[in-house]
């Protein structure tokens, strides 16, 4: 009986590693190939490079518009996430505390956007009429709007769990709405606001469809479009394409490793008993 | 205490304004454009009624293929991600070593953009020198080597497989959270009564996980119906139109300048999603009692 249990445990561990390898191997192949010579990378194999060639990364950086597009991605992700945290904190607080019919309706209306698809063709028209095509401001506002539904959903539930007695006490002490919000509520919301920031940062960083429709000058491109374009030009040179993929994924993986707790927490909230 | 004074609704006006301008206005405008012949060749937008919808639903059969592909993609990936996600979650809570490390590895593709994942697999699935075929040939399994993304038979299943590979980690994480919330005493009581693994799984685990399964299904379906990046990057709808879905068709009608027709395709998707959303939002707000 004990032997059987040990064998089962070993079997499960082996199985877990096999499944992890299924996820890891594609990335390992790409990382290894990013250091190979052009000729060696012609065939994608899981072998160590004969000689590690770091030159690939330099070529990719210089020819892939990576510097400028890195800055664009950082600007779009950072600015829209900050703005999002502001507007969502304010609206989650008021909509969840004010139990009027209007606020209930507004909440449902806003979170409806979690599932509804964005209609890009008329969106272009709307943005054009405001002069926001090919503009950083336009992209930042668009990304903020896109992030509102899911972020509000996460934050709203969180505000509801803050006891209302706190508000009453603060008001007795002479706080008005704004003071109450800034001094009492915001500090209690810090962790969920970090979650909202990190989740939105990642999703904007990964966004491909919106820039495809809205940005048609190279100078405005985020990393996703720059990489896609690079692949179109160099698809025969897998060592370069691989280096490009590695460079683009690194910032996201770093954010993931730092913000892991917040990412998983945010993605699972609402899925499990509230 | 007057709630309207302390929590004035205009604290929400920033969010409401952005939402109306960038999400709601385009959605409404798009419905209007669906009834016009708006295109890049003339500056006029003439009202033409239901003509686009007739073309899509009863005229050109390729449009029905796009809708069929979208539904097929959604069904297959939803089922695959749910089954694999549940399997992985059960494996990782069964007491394997380094469970957190496995969880992180299997979840990691989820944080990368589909563009990156797509390009990785475009390289790996290359028919001549890609990793998959090279590996198969080196094992003497030449018969299994396929033109994964370029053949009518294999293109769609390949996209579905890549999408499942990317998305199963997220569903797994949801299930792990759900599994950890089930009280242990249920299993202890069942063990005392002599229940086996299968009985515990179907009598306790799956019924208790129903809320998580529901949410996972909702997420998978809404993602699947809106899919764009996965198809665009891997095959761009090809070969022919074999892997085109609604959103890639919207993009190609946009690129060709058929903006009214593209809007009509979007509107069809919008209507499907709006009906689904109504039920989804209700589910998301339902509190579950154990």
XYZ file of C-alpha atoms in Angstrom:
564
model
C 0.000 0.000 0.000
C 2.769 2.450 0.932
C 4.776 1.458 -2.126
C 1.760 2.055 -4.325
C 1.280 5.478 -2.798
C 4.911 6.400 -3.397
C 4.757 5.220 -6.991
C 1.610 7.257 -7.552
C 3.284 10.316 -6.073
C 6.342 9.904 -8.307
C 4.044 9.446 -11.309
C 2.158 12.646 -10.545
C 5.400 14.613 -10.150
C 6.737 13.310 -13.449
C 3.449 14.183 -15.141
C 3.525 17.720 -13.718
C 7.049 18.242 -15.050
C 6.121 16.871 -18.470
C 3.223 19.325 -18.701
C 5.386 22.235 -17.547
C 7.911 21.272 -20.212
C 5.190 21.434 -22.870
C 4.831 25.092 -21.922
C 8.541 25.780 -21.445
C 10.066 24.102 -24.507
C 8.723 26.543 -27.123
C 10.321 29.412 -25.205
C 13.574 27.532 -24.672
C 13.793 26.858 -28.432
C 13.287 30.563 -29.140
C 15.839 31.713 -26.535
C 18.470 29.244 -27.796
C 17.901 30.262 -31.400
C 18.244 33.934 -30.566
C 21.952 33.279 -29.914
C 22.611 31.218 -33.027
C 24.135 32.218 -36.335
C 21.890 32.741 -39.334
C 22.917 29.414 -40.878
C 22.601 27.461 -37.644
C 19.113 28.860 -36.935
C 17.818 27.813 -40.366
C 16.517 24.664 -38.763
C 14.773 25.178 -35.411
C 16.206 22.565 -33.071
C 16.509 22.183 -29.343
C 20.311 22.340 -29.323
C 22.788 24.703 -27.723
C 24.322 27.246 -30.098
C 27.839 26.324 -31.316
C 28.867 29.802 -30.265
C 26.695 32.345 -28.445
C 26.203 35.315 -30.765
C 25.057 38.383 -28.834
C 25.334 40.473 -31.999
C 21.767 39.378 -32.943
C 20.332 41.480 -30.146
C 22.219 44.541 -31.313
C 20.957 44.132 -34.887
C 17.393 43.651 -33.675
C 17.563 46.684 -31.440
C 18.886 48.875 -34.247
C 16.650 47.657 -37.074
C 13.459 46.783 -35.235
C 12.487 50.274 -34.026
C 12.598 48.729 -30.567
C 13.865 51.817 -28.740
C 11.100 54.121 -29.881
C 8.369 51.514 -29.690
C 9.456 50.520 -26.188
C 8.955 54.130 -25.144
C 5.534 54.251 -26.861
C 4.380 51.070 -25.149
C 5.625 52.323 -21.798
C 3.849 55.660 -22.280
C 0.555 54.096 -23.381
C 0.552 51.408 -20.676
C 1.779 53.629 -17.847
C -0.326 56.721 -18.530
C -3.556 54.853 -19.270
C -3.159 52.650 -16.181
C -2.596 55.685 -13.940
C -5.586 57.496 -15.380
C -7.644 54.326 -15.078
C -6.808 53.951 -11.392
C -8.019 57.515 -10.819
C -11.339 57.303 -12.632
C -12.134 53.783 -11.430
C -11.394 54.562 -7.772
C -13.747 57.551 -7.890
C -16.560 55.760 -9.681
C -16.305 52.496 -7.708
C -16.549 54.492 -4.487
C -19.597 56.528 -5.461
C -21.454 53.842 -7.385
C -21.062 51.256 -4.644
C -21.892 53.596 -1.728
C -24.749 55.539 -3.294
C -27.575 53.015 -3.441
C -29.809 54.989 -5.774
C -31.367 53.390 -8.844
C -29.279 55.631 -11.079
C -26.014 54.421 -9.589
C -27.104 50.758 -9.860
C -27.982 51.305 -13.505
C -24.696 53.099 -14.204
C -22.728 50.259 -12.634
C -24.389 47.603 -14.782
C -24.121 49.795 -17.847
C -20.376 50.240 -17.316
C -19.558 46.599 -16.584
C -21.525 45.501 -19.646
C -18.367 46.481 -21.521
C -16.554 43.437 -20.070
C -18.144 41.230 -22.690
C -19.192 43.531 -25.517
C -16.876 43.624 -28.523
C -15.341 46.924 -29.571
C -16.411 48.148 -32.995
C -13.173 49.477 -34.449
C -14.380 50.903 -37.751
C -16.775 53.500 -36.259
C -14.338 53.970 -33.367
C -11.815 55.206 -35.941
C -14.394 57.658 -37.201
C -15.094 58.929 -33.680
C -11.399 59.329 -32.931
C -10.760 60.996 -36.270
C -13.462 63.571 -35.565
C -11.678 64.462 -32.323
C -8.258 64.541 -33.983
C -7.115 61.541 -31.926
C -5.934 59.199 -34.670
C -2.164 58.701 -34.570
C -1.942 60.539 -31.286
C -0.580 59.446 -27.926
C -3.377 61.239 -26.071
C -5.987 59.440 -28.182
C -4.466 56.020 -27.513
C -4.114 56.669 -23.781
C -7.759 57.757 -23.456
C -8.936 54.818 -25.574
C -7.006 52.300 -23.452
C -8.356 53.894 -20.288
C -11.909 53.534 -21.597
C -11.249 49.905 -22.602
C -9.993 49.112 -19.104
C -12.900 50.668 -17.209
C -15.443 47.788 -17.220
C -13.309 44.990 -15.762
C -11.414 47.298 -13.387
C -14.650 48.759 -12.056
C -16.008 45.252 -11.531
C -12.969 44.268 -9.440
C -12.824 47.533 -7.445
C -16.575 47.801 -6.820
C -16.682 44.459 -4.994
C -13.725 45.596 -2.914
C -15.329 48.901 -1.861
C -18.513 47.062 -0.866
C -16.480 45.124 1.697
C -15.259 48.269 3.450
C -17.626 48.802 6.394
C -19.861 51.800 6.059
C -19.383 52.627 9.739
C -15.999 54.026 8.773
C -17.713 56.590 6.551
C -20.155 57.532 9.270
C -17.387 58.045 11.804
C -15.419 60.182 9.361
C -18.432 62.314 8.581
C -19.100 62.823 12.302
C -15.532 64.092 12.503
C -16.314 66.637 9.821
C -15.140 64.990 6.568
C -16.951 65.823 3.361
C -17.215 63.397 0.400
C -13.845 64.196 -1.124
C -11.949 64.190 2.174
C -13.586 60.916 3.192
C -12.590 59.390 -0.131
C -8.990 60.596 -0.132
C -8.190 60.112 3.564
C -10.124 56.959 4.425
C -11.129 55.016 1.332
C -8.124 55.386 -0.977
C -5.606 54.062 1.584
C -7.829 51.011 2.118
C -8.098 50.484 -1.643
C -4.344 50.513 -2.300
C -3.949 46.804 -2.950
C -6.876 46.531 -5.359
C -5.728 49.659 -7.174
C -2.285 48.132 -7.615
C -4.015 45.068 -9.089
C -5.977 47.248 -11.493
C -2.810 49.077 -12.482
C -0.785 45.922 -13.129
C -3.545 44.105 -15.033
C -4.207 47.093 -17.246
C -0.512 47.713 -17.797
C -0.101 44.168 -19.103
C -3.177 44.204 -21.294
C -2.244 47.526 -22.905
C 1.338 46.350 -23.361
C -0.010 43.290 -25.186
C -2.626 45.166 -27.198
C -2.360 44.513 -30.908
C -5.765 45.158 -32.477
C -6.304 48.788 -31.444
C -2.896 49.990 -32.705
C -3.400 48.005 -35.914
C -6.497 50.088 -36.644
C -5.517 53.404 -35.076
C -1.795 53.922 -35.628
C -0.275 54.091 -39.087
C 2.988 55.894 -38.521
C 6.077 53.974 -37.452
C 6.979 56.605 -34.834
C 3.741 55.928 -32.942
C 3.944 52.131 -32.957
C 3.987 50.155 -29.731
C 6.258 47.120 -29.427
C 3.612 44.674 -30.667
C 3.296 46.377 -34.047
C 7.040 46.909 -34.346
C 7.647 43.202 -33.735
C 4.933 42.158 -36.172
C 6.470 44.366 -38.816
C 9.953 43.064 -38.035
C 8.719 39.506 -38.491
C 7.315 40.455 -41.896
C 10.713 41.738 -42.984
C 12.996 39.124 -41.468
C 10.823 36.010 -41.344
C 13.576 33.987 -43.005
C 16.136 34.889 -40.321
C 14.935 33.011 -37.302
C 17.844 33.978 -35.113
C 16.868 37.653 -35.459
C 13.152 36.995 -35.122
C 13.862 34.966 -31.983
C 15.987 37.749 -30.481
C 13.198 40.204 -31.269
C 10.632 37.980 -29.538
C 12.862 37.628 -26.463
C 13.467 41.380 -26.180
C 9.774 42.158 -26.465
C 8.663 39.532 -23.953
C 11.215 40.495 -21.297
C 9.449 43.599 -19.942
C 6.159 41.702 -19.619
C 7.785 38.750 -17.892
C 9.507 41.114 -15.449
C 6.202 42.832 -14.652
C 4.636 39.380 -14.252
C 7.290 38.183 -11.825
C 7.041 41.352 -9.718
C 3.267 41.648 -9.775
C 2.378 37.942 -9.720
C 0.320 38.121 -6.529
C -1.744 41.011 -7.863
C -2.233 39.498 -11.319
C -3.483 36.129 -10.133
C -5.588 37.751 -7.395
C -7.222 40.126 -9.842
C -7.896 37.491 -12.465
C -9.490 35.090 -10.005
C -11.641 37.645 -8.185
C -15.235 37.143 -9.140
C -14.580 33.613 -10.307
C -14.603 32.160 -6.833
C -17.205 32.672 -4.151
C -17.199 36.362 -3.248
C -27.114 60.975 6.095
C -27.881 62.023 2.546
C -26.062 59.564 0.303
C -26.436 61.707 -2.770
C -24.538 64.534 -1.095
C -21.699 62.487 0.339
C -21.316 60.238 -2.666
C -22.283 62.494 -5.549
C -22.703 60.608 -8.801
C -20.473 63.078 -10.644
C -17.465 61.455 -8.977
C -18.125 58.845 -11.666
C -18.355 61.279 -14.527
C -14.781 60.696 -15.728
C -15.365 56.985 -16.185
C -18.805 57.546 -17.699
C -17.575 60.141 -20.193
C -14.688 57.986 -21.433
C -16.921 54.941 -21.660
C -19.627 56.769 -23.596
C -17.182 58.365 -25.997
C -14.939 55.400 -26.806
C -17.157 52.362 -26.285
C -20.844 53.278 -26.504
C -20.779 55.942 -29.231
C -18.825 53.724 -31.680
C -21.142 50.802 -30.910
C -24.259 52.854 -31.729
C -22.639 54.508 -34.712
C -21.605 51.071 -35.972
C -25.191 49.857 -35.895
C -26.176 52.870 -37.981
C -23.308 52.312 -40.460
C -24.431 48.684 -40.924
C -27.415 50.028 -42.848
C -25.330 52.216 -45.163
C -23.127 51.608 -48.189
C -20.253 53.515 -46.544
C -16.933 52.725 -48.239
C -13.567 54.231 -49.016
C -14.457 54.943 -52.656
C -17.075 57.619 -52.119
C -17.646 60.215 -49.446
C -21.394 59.570 -49.246
C -23.101 57.218 -46.840
C -26.360 56.072 -48.442
C -28.973 54.223 -46.430
C -29.425 50.775 -47.968
C -31.456 48.995 -45.288
C -30.747 45.349 -44.619
C -28.718 44.664 -47.750
C -25.442 43.899 -45.892
C -27.233 41.533 -43.540
C -28.789 39.770 -46.524
C -25.347 39.415 -48.121
C -23.833 38.042 -44.924
C -26.608 35.723 -43.810
C -28.122 34.590 -47.123
C -25.985 35.856 -50.005
C -22.285 35.022 -50.058
C -21.678 31.648 -48.326
C -18.119 32.633 -47.287
C -19.600 34.901 -44.601
C -21.498 31.987 -43.128
C -18.194 30.113 -43.076
C -16.670 32.920 -40.956
C -19.532 32.676 -38.496
C -19.281 28.881 -38.458
C -15.498 29.085 -37.866
C -16.014 31.517 -34.997
C -18.545 29.241 -33.313
C -16.414 26.129 -33.892
C -13.303 27.855 -32.545
C -15.247 28.995 -29.467
C -16.735 25.566 -28.765
C -13.538 23.565 -29.180
C -11.236 25.945 -27.280
C -13.777 26.420 -24.468
C -14.129 22.698 -23.893
C -10.403 22.044 -24.257
C -9.399 24.827 -21.852
C -11.978 23.808 -19.258
C -11.061 20.117 -19.336
C -7.300 20.704 -19.406
C -7.536 23.527 -16.850
C -9.438 21.301 -14.448
C -7.031 18.425 -15.010
C -3.990 20.639 -14.391
C -5.569 22.169 -11.275
C -6.391 18.741 -9.821
C -2.830 17.631 -10.540
C -1.288 20.685 -8.860
C -3.390 20.487 -5.691
C -2.755 16.749 -5.337
C 0.440 17.398 -3.393
C 3.033 17.417 -6.188
C 6.327 19.055 -5.324
C 7.022 22.631 -6.459
C 3.348 23.140 -7.277
C 3.776 26.932 -7.235
C 6.597 26.735 -9.749
C 4.483 24.577 -12.070
C 1.586 26.965 -11.644
C 3.759 29.908 -12.602
C 5.235 28.160 -15.647
C 1.892 26.956 -16.999
C 0.276 30.344 -16.371
C 3.102 32.370 -17.947
C 1.960 32.307 -21.619
C -1.163 34.099 -20.435
C 0.772 37.284 -19.694
C 2.380 37.397 -23.129
C 0.543 38.962 -26.033
C -0.918 36.665 -28.654
C 1.363 38.369 -31.075
C 4.409 36.927 -29.322
C 2.853 33.505 -28.825
C 1.688 33.546 -32.440
C 5.131 34.376 -33.779
C 6.735 31.711 -31.582
C 4.397 29.069 -32.977
C 4.628 30.364 -36.527
C 8.314 29.546 -36.269
C 7.825 26.244 -34.450
C 5.135 25.045 -36.878
C 6.990 25.949 -40.063
C 6.489 22.985 -42.443
C 10.141 22.630 -43.494
C 12.424 23.739 -40.691
C 10.101 24.302 -37.747
C 10.753 22.641 -34.407
C 7.670 20.403 -34.490
C 8.317 18.814 -37.878
C 12.093 18.641 -37.346
C 11.506 16.798 -34.062
C 8.973 14.428 -35.616
C 11.331 13.616 -38.499
C 14.293 13.054 -36.192
C 12.180 10.468 -34.363
C 11.405 8.761 -37.671
C 7.798 9.902 -37.572
C 7.874 11.595 -40.974
C 4.269 10.616 -41.653
C 3.089 12.820 -38.791
C 4.860 15.928 -40.095
C 2.275 18.282 -41.578
C 2.001 21.693 -43.132
C 0.387 22.740 -39.855
C -0.720 26.281 -40.639
C -0.930 25.975 -44.421
C -3.213 23.014 -45.006
C -6.992 23.089 -45.120
C -7.209 20.158 -42.713
C -4.683 21.260 -40.097
C -4.776 25.063 -40.035
C -7.848 25.459 -37.827
C -6.964 22.660 -35.372
C -3.440 24.141 -35.100
C -4.783 27.574 -34.203
C -7.126 26.019 -31.656
C -4.268 24.038 -30.138
C -2.017 27.107 -29.839
C -4.852 29.116 -28.322
C -5.585 26.357 -25.813
C -1.892 26.096 -24.974
C -1.840 29.822 -24.207
C -5.135 30.049 -22.322
C -5.312 26.848 -20.257
C -3.062 28.276 -17.526
C -5.522 31.026 -16.696
C -8.404 28.566 -16.420
C -6.164 26.314 -14.316
C -5.513 29.181 -11.880
C -9.256 29.792 -11.560
C -9.811 26.118 -10.795
C -6.988 26.011 -8.241
C -8.645 28.909 -6.393
C -11.997 27.116 -6.608
C -10.568 23.798 -5.392
C -8.872 25.402 -2.403
C -12.209 26.904 -1.344
C -13.883 23.488 -0.966
C -13.941 22.475 2.724
C -11.671 19.468 3.399
C -14.200 17.759 5.709
C -16.314 16.742 2.711
C -13.474 14.603 1.414
C -12.701 13.195 4.847
C -16.316 12.203 5.341
C -16.403 10.644 1.876
C -13.192 8.685 2.556
C -14.646 7.298 5.758
C -17.654 6.182 3.743
C -15.249 4.444 1.371
C -15.618 6.697 -1.687
C -12.982 6.284 -4.418
C -11.254 8.975 -6.489
C -13.900 8.946 -9.214
C -16.784 9.178 -6.768
C -15.171 12.092 -4.941
C -14.504 13.845 -8.240
C -18.039 13.554 -9.598
C -19.991 13.734 -6.328
C -18.028 16.454 -4.500
C -15.410 18.266 -6.575
C -17.302 18.978 -9.791
C -20.618 19.952 -8.138
C -18.768 22.246 -5.703
C -16.813 23.760 -8.599
C -19.910 24.600 -10.620
C -19.609 28.379 -9.985
C -15.986 28.333 -11.186
C -16.882 26.153 -14.163
C -19.615 28.645 -15.072
C -17.282 31.627 -14.929
C -14.548 29.774 -16.825
C -17.062 28.876 -19.539
C -18.281 32.459 -19.737
C -14.718 33.770 -20.067
C -13.847 31.155 -22.686
C -16.953 31.818 -24.756
C -16.683 35.609 -24.718
C -12.994 35.369 -25.573
C -13.593 32.814 -28.313
C -16.309 34.772 -30.096
C -14.141 37.898 -30.159
C -10.944 36.144 -31.242
C -8.752 38.146 -33.625
C -5.002 38.205 -32.806
C -4.646 34.423 -32.700
C -5.985 33.929 -36.206
C -4.551 37.111 -37.689
C -0.997 36.386 -36.571
C -0.938 32.630 -37.221
C -2.680 32.343 -40.606
C -4.253 35.718 -41.436
C -7.414 33.736 -42.214
C -5.764 31.434 -44.726
C -5.327 29.141 -46.537
C -8.025 30.729 -48.688
C -10.651 31.677 -46.119
C -10.365 28.420 -44.206
C -9.540 29.948 -40.837
C -11.228 33.345 -41.121
C -13.380 34.289 -38.123
C -15.782 37.227 -37.751
C -13.188 39.666 -36.471
C -10.586 38.857 -39.131
C -13.332 39.303 -41.736
C -14.174 42.676 -40.180
C -10.532 43.662 -40.462
C -10.247 42.574 -44.087
C -13.434 44.404 -45.088
C -12.000 47.432 -43.293
C -8.706 47.081 -45.192
C -10.552 46.699 -48.503
C -12.536 49.853 -47.743
C -15.946 48.168 -47.307
C -16.673 49.989 -44.079
C -20.463 49.571 -44.101
C -20.179 45.820 -44.633
C -17.493 45.542 -41.941
C -19.763 47.409 -39.540
C -22.598 45.004 -40.341
C -20.365 42.018 -39.503
C -19.396 43.729 -36.251
C -23.041 44.388 -35.497
C -23.917 40.712 -35.867
C -21.185 39.848 -33.376
C -22.358 42.688 -31.138
C -25.932 41.390 -31.077
C -24.787 37.844 -30.229
C -22.561 39.173 -27.455
C -25.191 41.585 -26.110
C -27.671 38.747 -25.642
C -25.007 36.602 -23.965
C -23.830 39.541 -21.825
C -27.216 39.968 -20.266
C -27.020 36.464 -18.797
C -23.313 36.733 -18.045
C -23.580 39.907 -15.973
C -26.356 38.293 -13.968
C -24.185 35.248 -13.340
C -21.218 37.364 -12.319
C -23.252 39.149 -9.681
C -24.870 36.068 -8.244
C -23.492 35.210 -4.858
C -23.045 31.513 -4.449
C -23.921 29.776 -1.223
C -22.126 26.641 -0.217
